[in-house]
PDB file of C-alpha atoms in Angstrom:
ATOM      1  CA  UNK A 269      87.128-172.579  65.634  1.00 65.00           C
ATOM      2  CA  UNK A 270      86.588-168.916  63.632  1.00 79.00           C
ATOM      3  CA  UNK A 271      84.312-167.705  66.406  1.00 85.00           C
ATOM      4  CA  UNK A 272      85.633-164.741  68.265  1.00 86.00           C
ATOM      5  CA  UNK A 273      82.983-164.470  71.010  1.00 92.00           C
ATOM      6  CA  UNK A 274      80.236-166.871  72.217  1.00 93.00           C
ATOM      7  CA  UNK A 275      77.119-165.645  73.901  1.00 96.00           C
ATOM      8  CA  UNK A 276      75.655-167.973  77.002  1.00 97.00           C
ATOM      9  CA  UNK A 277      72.370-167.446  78.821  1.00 98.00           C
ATOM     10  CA  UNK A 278      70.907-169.089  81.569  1.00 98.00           C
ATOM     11  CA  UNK A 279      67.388-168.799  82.282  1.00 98.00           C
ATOM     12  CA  UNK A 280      66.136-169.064  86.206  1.00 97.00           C
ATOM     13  CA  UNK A 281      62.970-169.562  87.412  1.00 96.00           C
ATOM     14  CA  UNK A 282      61.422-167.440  90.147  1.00 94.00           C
ATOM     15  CA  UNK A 283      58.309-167.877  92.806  1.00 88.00           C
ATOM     16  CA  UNK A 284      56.883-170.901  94.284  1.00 88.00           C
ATOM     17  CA  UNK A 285      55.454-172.977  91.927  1.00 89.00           C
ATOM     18  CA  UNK A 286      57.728-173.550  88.776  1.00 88.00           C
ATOM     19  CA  UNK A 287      55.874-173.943  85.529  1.00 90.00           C
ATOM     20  CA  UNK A 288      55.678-177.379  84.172  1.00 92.00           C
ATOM     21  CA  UNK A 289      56.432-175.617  80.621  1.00 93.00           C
ATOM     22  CA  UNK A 290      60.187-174.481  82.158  1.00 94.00           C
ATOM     23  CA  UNK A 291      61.111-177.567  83.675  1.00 92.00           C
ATOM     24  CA  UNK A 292      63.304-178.600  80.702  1.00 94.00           C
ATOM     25  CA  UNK A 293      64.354-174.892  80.021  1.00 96.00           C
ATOM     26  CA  UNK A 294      64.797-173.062  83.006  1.00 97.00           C
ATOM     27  CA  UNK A 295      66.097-173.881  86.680  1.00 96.00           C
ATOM     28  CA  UNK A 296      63.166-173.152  89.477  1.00 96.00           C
ATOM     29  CA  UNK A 297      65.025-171.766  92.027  1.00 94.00           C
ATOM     30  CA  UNK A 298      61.907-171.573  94.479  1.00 83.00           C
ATOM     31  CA  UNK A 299      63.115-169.096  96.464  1.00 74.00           C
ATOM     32  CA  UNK A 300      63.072-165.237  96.667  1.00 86.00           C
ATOM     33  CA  UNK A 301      66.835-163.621  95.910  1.00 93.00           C
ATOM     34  CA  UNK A 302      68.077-160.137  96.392  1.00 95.00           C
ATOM     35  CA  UNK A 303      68.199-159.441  92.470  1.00 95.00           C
ATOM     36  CA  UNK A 304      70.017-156.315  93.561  1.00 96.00           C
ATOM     37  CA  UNK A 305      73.045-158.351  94.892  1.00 97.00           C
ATOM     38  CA  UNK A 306      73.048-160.493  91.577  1.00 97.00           C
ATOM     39  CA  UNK A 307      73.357-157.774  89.317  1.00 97.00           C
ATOM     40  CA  UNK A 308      76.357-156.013  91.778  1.00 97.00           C
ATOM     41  CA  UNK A 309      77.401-159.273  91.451  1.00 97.00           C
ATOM     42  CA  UNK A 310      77.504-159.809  87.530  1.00 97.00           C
ATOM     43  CA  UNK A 311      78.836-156.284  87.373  1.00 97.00           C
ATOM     44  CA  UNK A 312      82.177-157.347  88.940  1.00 97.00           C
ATOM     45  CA  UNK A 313      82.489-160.315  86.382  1.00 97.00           C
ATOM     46  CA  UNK A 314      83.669-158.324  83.224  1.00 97.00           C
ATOM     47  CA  UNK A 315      87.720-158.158  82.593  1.00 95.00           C
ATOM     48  CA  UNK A 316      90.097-160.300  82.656  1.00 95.00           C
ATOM     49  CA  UNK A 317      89.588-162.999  85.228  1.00 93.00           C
ATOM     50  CA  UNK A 318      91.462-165.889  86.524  1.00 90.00           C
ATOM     51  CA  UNK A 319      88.802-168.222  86.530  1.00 90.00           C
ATOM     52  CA  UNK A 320      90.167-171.102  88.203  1.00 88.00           C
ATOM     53  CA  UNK A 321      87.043-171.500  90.889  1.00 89.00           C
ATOM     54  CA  UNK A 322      84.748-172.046  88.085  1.00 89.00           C
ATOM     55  CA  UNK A 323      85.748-174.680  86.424  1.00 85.00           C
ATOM     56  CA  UNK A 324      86.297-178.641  88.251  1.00 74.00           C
ATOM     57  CA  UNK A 325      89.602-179.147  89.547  1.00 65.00           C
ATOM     58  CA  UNK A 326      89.971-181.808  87.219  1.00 72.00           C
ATOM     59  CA  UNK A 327      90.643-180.535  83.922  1.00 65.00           C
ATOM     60  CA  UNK A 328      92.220-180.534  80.316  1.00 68.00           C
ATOM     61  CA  UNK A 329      92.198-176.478  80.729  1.00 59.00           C
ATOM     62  CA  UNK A 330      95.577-175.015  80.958  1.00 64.00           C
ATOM     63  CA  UNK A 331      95.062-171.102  81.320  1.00 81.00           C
ATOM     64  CA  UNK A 332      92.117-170.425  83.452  1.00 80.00           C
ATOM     65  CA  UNK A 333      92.386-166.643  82.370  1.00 90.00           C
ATOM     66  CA  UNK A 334      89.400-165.313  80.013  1.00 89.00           C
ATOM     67  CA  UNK A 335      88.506-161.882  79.215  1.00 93.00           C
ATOM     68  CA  UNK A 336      84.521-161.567  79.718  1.00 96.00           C
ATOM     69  CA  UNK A 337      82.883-158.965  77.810  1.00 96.00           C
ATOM     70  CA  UNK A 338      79.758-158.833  79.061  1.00 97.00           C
ATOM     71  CA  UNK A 339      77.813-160.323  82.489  1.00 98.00           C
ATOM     72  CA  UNK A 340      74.127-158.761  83.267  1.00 98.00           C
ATOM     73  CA  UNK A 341      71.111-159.945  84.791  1.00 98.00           C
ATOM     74  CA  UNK A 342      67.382-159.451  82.899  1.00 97.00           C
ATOM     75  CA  UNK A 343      64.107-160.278  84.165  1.00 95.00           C
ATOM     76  CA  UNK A 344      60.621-160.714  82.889  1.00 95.00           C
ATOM     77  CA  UNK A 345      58.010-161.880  85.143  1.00 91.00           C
ATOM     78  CA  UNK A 346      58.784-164.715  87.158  1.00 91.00           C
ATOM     79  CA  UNK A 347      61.924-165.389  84.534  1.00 95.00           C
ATOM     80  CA  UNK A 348      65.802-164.214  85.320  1.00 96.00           C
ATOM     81  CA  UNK A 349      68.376-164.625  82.973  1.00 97.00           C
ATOM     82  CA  UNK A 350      72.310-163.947  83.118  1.00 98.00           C
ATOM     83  CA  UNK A 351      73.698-162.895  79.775  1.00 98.00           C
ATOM     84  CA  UNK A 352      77.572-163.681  79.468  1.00 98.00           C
ATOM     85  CA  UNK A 353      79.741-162.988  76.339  1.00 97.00           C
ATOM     86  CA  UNK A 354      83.271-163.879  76.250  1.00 95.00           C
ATOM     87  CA  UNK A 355      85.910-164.922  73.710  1.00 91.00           C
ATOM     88  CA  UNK A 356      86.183-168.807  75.238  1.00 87.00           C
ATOM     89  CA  UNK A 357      84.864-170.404  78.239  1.00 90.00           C
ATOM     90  CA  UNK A 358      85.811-172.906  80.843  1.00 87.00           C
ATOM     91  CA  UNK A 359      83.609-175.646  81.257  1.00 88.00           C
ATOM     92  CA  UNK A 360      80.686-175.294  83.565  1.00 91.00           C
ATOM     93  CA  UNK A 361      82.107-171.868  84.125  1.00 92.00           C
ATOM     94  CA  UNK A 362      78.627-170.499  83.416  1.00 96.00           C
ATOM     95  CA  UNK A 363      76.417-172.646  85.765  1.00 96.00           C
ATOM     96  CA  UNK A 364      79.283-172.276  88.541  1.00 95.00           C
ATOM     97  CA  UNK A 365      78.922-168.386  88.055  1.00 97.00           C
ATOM     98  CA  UNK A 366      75.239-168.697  88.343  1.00 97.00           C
ATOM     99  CA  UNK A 367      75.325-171.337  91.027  1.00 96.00           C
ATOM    100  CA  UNK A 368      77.385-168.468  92.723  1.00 96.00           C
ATOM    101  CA  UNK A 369      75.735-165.169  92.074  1.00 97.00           C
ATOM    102  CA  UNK A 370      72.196-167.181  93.234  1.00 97.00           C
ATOM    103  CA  UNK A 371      73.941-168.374  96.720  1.00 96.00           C
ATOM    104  CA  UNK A 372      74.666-164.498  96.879  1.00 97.00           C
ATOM    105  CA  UNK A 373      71.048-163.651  96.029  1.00 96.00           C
ATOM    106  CA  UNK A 374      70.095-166.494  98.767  1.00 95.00           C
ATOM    107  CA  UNK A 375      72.542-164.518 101.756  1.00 95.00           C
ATOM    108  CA  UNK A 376      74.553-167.381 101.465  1.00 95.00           C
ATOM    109  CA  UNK A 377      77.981-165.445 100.211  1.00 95.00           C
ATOM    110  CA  UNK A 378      78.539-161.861  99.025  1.00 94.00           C
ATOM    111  CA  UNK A 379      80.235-159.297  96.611  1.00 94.00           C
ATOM    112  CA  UNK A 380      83.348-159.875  98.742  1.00 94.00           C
ATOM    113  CA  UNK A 381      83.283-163.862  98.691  1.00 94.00           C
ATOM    114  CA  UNK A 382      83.136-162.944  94.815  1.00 95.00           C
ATOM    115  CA  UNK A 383      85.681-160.635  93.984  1.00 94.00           C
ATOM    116  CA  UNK A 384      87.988-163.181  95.728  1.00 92.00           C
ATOM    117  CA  UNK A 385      87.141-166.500  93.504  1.00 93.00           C
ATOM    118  CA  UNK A 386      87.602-163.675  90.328  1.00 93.00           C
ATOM    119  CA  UNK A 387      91.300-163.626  91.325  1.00 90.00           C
ATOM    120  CA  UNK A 388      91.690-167.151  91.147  1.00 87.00           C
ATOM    121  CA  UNK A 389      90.782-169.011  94.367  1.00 86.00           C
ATOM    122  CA  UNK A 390      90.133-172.436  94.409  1.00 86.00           C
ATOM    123  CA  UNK A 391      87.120-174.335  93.083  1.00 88.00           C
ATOM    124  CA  UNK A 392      85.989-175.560  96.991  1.00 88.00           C
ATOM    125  CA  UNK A 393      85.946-171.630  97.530  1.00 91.00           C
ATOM    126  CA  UNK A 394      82.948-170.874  94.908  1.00 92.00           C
ATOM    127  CA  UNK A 395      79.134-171.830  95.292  1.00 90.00           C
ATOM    128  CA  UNK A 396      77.449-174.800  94.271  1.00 92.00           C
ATOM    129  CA  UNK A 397      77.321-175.464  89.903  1.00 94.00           C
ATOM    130  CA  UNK A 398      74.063-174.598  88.166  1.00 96.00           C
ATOM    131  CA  UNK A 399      72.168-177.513  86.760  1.00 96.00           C
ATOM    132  CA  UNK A 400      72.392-177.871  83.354  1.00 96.00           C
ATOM    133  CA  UNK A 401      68.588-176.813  82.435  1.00 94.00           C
ATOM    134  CA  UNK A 402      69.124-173.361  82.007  1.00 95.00           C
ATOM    135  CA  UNK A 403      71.743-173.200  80.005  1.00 97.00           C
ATOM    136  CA  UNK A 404      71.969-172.376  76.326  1.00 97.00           C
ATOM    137  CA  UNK A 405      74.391-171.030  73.769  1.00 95.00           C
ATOM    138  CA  UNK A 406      72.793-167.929  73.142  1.00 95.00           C
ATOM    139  CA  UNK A 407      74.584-166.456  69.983  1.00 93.00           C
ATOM    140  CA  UNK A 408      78.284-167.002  68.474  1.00 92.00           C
ATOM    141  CA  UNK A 409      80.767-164.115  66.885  1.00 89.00           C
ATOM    142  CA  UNK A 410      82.895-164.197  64.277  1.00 88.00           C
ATOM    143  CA  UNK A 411      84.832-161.523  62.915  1.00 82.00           C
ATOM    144  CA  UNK A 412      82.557-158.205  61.560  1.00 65.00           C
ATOM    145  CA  UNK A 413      79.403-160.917  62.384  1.00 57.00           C
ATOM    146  CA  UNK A 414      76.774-161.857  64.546  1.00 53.00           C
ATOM    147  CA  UNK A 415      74.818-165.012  64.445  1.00 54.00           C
ATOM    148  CA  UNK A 416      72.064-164.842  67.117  1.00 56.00           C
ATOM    149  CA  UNK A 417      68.131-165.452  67.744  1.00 57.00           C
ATOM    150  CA  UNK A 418      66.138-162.336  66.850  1.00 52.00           C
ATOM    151  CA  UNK A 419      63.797-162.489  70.219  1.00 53.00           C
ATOM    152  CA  UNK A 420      65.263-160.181  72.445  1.00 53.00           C
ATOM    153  CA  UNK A 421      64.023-162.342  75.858  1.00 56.00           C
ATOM    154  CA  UNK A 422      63.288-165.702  76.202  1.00 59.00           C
TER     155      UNK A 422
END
């Protein structure tokens, strides 16, 4: 409850064959994205947001608005990761960003379909949620301190 920012990260797996190492860590998305899109994409995410299409309709949340502080993608290899930092999240607001921002890397929706659900559109309006492999609490801020793994990548 002192924490003023939480770190996620969610780790996606890229090419044809997943590794059988990832399967528990990682979501094998199989397929090749436009990476460019993705991180156009993430770049629109910082701000305040009304966040209402990320979250299920059927919640104890109140306010859907959060500030986000950060949203960028890294890669490594065959690995892609989204790096989020906010003050508080909605739940699965992370894997329905990602499930988003990959349906844009897929052609499936674009920058516009995006900027929309960031005003608050509906939850039917966003892409499909993330699996929950993937996802991890990546580091946690409290006032004037940092608590986070040294390793810069996964």
């Amino acid at each position: 409850r002192d924490a003023v920012g939480r770190g996620y990260r969610y780790l996606l797996e890229l090419g044809s064959v997943g590794s059988p190492f990832l399967t528990r860590y990682a979501w094998h998305v199989g397929a090749v994205l436009d990476v460019e899109a993705m991180e156009a994409a993430a770049r629109l995410v910082p701000g305040r947001r009304d966040l209402t299409a990320f979250t299920p309709t059927e919640t104890q949340h109140v306010l859907m608005v959060r500030r986000i502080d950060r949203c960028v993608w890294r890669r490594r290899g065959s690995l892609l990761w989204l790096d989020i930092a906010a003050h508080s999240f909605l739940r699965h607001m992370v894997r329905t960003l990602v499930g988003t921002m990959v349906d844009i890397g897929r052609g499936r929706m674009d920058i516009g379909d995006l900027e929309q659900l960031l005003m608050g559109a509906s939850r039917e309006a966003a892409g499909q949620t993330a699996p929950p492999q993937g996802l991890f609490l990546w580091s946690i801020r409290y006032s004037g301190a940092v608590s986070a793994p040294q390793a810069a990548a996964p």
